[in-house]
Short mmCIF file of N, CA and C in Angstrom, two decimals:
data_model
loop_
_atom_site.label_atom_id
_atom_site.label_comp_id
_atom_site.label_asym_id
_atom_site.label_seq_id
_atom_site.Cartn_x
_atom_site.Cartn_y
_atom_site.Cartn_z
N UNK Z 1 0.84 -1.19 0.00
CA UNK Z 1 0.00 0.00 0.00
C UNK Z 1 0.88 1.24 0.00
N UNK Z 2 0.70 2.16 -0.71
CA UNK Z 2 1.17 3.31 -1.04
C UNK Z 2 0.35 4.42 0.01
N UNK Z 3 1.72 5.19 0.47
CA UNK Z 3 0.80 6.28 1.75
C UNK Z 3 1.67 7.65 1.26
N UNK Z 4 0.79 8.39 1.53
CA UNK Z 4 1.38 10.04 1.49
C UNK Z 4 1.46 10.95 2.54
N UNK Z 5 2.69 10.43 2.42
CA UNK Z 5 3.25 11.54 3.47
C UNK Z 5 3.04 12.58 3.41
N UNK Z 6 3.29 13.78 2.71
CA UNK Z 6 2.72 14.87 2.48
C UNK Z 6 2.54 15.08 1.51
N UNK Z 7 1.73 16.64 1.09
CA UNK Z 7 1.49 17.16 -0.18
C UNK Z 7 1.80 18.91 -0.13
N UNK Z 8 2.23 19.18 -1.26
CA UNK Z 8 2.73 20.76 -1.00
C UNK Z 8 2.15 21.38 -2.37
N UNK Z 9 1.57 22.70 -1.94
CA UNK Z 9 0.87 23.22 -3.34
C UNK Z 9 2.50 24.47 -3.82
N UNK Z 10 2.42 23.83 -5.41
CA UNK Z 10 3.31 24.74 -5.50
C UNK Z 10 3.71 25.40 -7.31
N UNK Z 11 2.93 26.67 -6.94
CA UNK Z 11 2.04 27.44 -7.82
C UNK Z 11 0.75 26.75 -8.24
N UNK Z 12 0.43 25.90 -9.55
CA UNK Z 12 -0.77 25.74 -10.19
C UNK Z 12 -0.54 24.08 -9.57
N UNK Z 13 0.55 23.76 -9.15
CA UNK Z 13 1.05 22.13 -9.70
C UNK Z 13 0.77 22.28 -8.09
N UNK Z 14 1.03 20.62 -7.47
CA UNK Z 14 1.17 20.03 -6.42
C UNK Z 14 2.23 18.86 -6.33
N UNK Z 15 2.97 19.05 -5.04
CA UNK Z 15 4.12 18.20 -4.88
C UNK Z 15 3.56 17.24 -4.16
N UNK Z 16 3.53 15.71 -4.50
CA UNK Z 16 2.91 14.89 -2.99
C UNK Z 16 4.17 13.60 -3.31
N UNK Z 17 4.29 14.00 -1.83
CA UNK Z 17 5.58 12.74 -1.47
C UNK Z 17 5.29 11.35 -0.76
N UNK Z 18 5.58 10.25 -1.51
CA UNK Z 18 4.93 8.75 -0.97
C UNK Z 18 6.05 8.38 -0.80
N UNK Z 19 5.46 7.08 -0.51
CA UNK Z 19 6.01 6.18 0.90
C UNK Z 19 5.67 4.58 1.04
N UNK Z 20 6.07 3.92 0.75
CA UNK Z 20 5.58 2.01 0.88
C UNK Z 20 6.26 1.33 2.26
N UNK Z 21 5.43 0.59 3.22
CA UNK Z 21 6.38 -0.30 4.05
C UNK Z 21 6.99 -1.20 3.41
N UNK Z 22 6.35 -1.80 2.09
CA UNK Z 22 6.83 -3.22 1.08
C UNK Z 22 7.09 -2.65 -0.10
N UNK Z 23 7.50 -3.53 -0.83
CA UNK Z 23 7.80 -3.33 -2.01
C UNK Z 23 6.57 -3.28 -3.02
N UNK Z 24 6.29 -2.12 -3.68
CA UNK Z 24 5.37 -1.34 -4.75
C UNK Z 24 5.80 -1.42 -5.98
N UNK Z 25 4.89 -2.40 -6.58
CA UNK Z 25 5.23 -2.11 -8.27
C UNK Z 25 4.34 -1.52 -8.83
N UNK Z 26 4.46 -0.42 -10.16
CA UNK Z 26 3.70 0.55 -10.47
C UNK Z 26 2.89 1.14 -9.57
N UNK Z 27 3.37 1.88 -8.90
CA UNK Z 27 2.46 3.17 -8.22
C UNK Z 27 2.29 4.07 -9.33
N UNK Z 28 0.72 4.73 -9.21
CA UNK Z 28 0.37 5.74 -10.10
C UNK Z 28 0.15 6.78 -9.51
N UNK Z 29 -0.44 8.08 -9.90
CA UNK Z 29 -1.45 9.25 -9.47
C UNK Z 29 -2.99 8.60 -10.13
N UNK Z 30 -3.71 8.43 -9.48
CA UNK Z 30 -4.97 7.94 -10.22
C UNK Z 30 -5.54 9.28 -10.87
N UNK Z 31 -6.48 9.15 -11.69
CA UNK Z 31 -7.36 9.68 -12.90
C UNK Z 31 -6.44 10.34 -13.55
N UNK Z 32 -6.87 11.23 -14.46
CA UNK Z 32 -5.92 11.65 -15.53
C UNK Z 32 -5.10 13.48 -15.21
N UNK Z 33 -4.27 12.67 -14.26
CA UNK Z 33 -3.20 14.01 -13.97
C UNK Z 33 -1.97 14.00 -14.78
N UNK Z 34 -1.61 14.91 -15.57
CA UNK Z 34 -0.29 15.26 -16.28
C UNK Z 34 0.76 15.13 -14.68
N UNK Z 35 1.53 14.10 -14.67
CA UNK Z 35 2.70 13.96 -13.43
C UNK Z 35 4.40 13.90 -14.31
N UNK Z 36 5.00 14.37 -13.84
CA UNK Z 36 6.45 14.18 -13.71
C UNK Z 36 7.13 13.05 -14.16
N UNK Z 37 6.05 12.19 -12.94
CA UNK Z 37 6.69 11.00 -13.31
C UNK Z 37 5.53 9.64 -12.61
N UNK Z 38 5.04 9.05 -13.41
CA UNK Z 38 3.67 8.16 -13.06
C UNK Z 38 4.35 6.72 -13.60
N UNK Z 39 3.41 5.47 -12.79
CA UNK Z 39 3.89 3.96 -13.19
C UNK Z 39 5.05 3.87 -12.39
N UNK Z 40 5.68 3.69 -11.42
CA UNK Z 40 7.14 3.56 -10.70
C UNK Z 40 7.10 2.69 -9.57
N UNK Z 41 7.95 2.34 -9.74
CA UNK Z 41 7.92 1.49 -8.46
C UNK Z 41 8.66 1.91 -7.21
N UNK Z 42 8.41 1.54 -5.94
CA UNK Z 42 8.88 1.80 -4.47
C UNK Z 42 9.66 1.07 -3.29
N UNK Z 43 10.76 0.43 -3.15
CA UNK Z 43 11.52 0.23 -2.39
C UNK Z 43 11.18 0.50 -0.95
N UNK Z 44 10.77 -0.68 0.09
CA UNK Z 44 10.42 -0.73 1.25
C UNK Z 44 11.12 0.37 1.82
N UNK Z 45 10.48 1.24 2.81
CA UNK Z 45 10.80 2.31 3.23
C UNK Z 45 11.13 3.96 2.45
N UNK Z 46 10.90 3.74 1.22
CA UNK Z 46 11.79 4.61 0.09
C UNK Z 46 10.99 5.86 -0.09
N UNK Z 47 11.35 6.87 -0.38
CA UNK Z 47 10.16 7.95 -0.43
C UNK Z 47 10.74 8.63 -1.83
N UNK Z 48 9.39 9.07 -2.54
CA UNK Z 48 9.24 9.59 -3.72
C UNK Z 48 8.38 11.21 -3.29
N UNK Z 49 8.87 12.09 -4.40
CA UNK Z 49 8.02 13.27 -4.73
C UNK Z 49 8.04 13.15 -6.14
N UNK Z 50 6.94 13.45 -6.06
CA UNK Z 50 6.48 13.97 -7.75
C UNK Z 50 5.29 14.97 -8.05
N UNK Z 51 5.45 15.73 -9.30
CA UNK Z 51 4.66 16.78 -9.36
C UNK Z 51 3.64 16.60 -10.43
N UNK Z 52 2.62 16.47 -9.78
CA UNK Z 52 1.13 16.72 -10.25
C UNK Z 52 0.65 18.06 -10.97
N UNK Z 53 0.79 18.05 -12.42
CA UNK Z 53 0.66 19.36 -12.71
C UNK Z 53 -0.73 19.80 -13.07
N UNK Z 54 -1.25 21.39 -12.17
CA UNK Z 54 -2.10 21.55 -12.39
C UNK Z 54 -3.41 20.52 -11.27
N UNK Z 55 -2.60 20.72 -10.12
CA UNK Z 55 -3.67 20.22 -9.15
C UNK Z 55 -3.36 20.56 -7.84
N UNK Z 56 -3.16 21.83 -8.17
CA UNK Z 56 -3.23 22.73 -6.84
C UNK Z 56 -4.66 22.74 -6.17
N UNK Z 57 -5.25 22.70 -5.17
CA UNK Z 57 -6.60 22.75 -4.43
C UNK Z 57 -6.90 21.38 -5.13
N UNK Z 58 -6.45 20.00 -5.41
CA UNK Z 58 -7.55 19.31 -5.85
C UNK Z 58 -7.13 17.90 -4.70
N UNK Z 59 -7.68 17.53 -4.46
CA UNK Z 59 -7.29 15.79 -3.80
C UNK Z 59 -6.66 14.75 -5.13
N UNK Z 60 -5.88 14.21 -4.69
CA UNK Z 60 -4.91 13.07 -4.87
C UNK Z 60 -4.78 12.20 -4.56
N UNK Z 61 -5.46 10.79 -5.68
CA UNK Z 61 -5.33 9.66 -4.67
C UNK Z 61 -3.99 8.86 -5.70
N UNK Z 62 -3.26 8.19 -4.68
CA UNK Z 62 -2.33 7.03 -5.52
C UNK Z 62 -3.09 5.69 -5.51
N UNK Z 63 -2.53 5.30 -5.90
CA UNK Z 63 -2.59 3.41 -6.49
C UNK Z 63 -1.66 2.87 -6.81
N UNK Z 64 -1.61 1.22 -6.81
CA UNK Z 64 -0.79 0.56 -7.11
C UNK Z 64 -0.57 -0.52 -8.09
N UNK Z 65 -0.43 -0.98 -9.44
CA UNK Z 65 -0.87 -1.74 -9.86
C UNK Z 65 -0.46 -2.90 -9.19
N UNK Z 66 0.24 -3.37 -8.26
CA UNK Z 66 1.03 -4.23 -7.17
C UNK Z 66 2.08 -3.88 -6.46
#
């Protein structure tokens, strides 16, 4: 399971930084957000930021395809 640690608005875009206890293959941003960097995988304990462009004020959910 993919968790978010935080999220930072920054200008139009949003920064949100995750987090796995296990190992994550393909984590996404769910629905159709222009990201940085989407599909990745996560290394037990490992933390990622990536920028959500154009979702300043909006909620953010991740997923995992495993």
């Amino acid at each position: 399971e993919v968790a978010v640690l935080k999220t930072e608005e920054y200008g139009d875009d949003k920064l949100v930084t995750v987090s796995a206890k296990g190992f994550v293959h393909g984590a996404y941003v769910k629905d159709n957000w222009d990201c940085d960097d989407n599909y990745f995988d996560l290394l037990p304990g490992e933390e990622k930021t990536i920028c959500v462009k154009g979702a300043a004020g909006k909620e953010i959910e991740i997923g995992a395809v495993r």
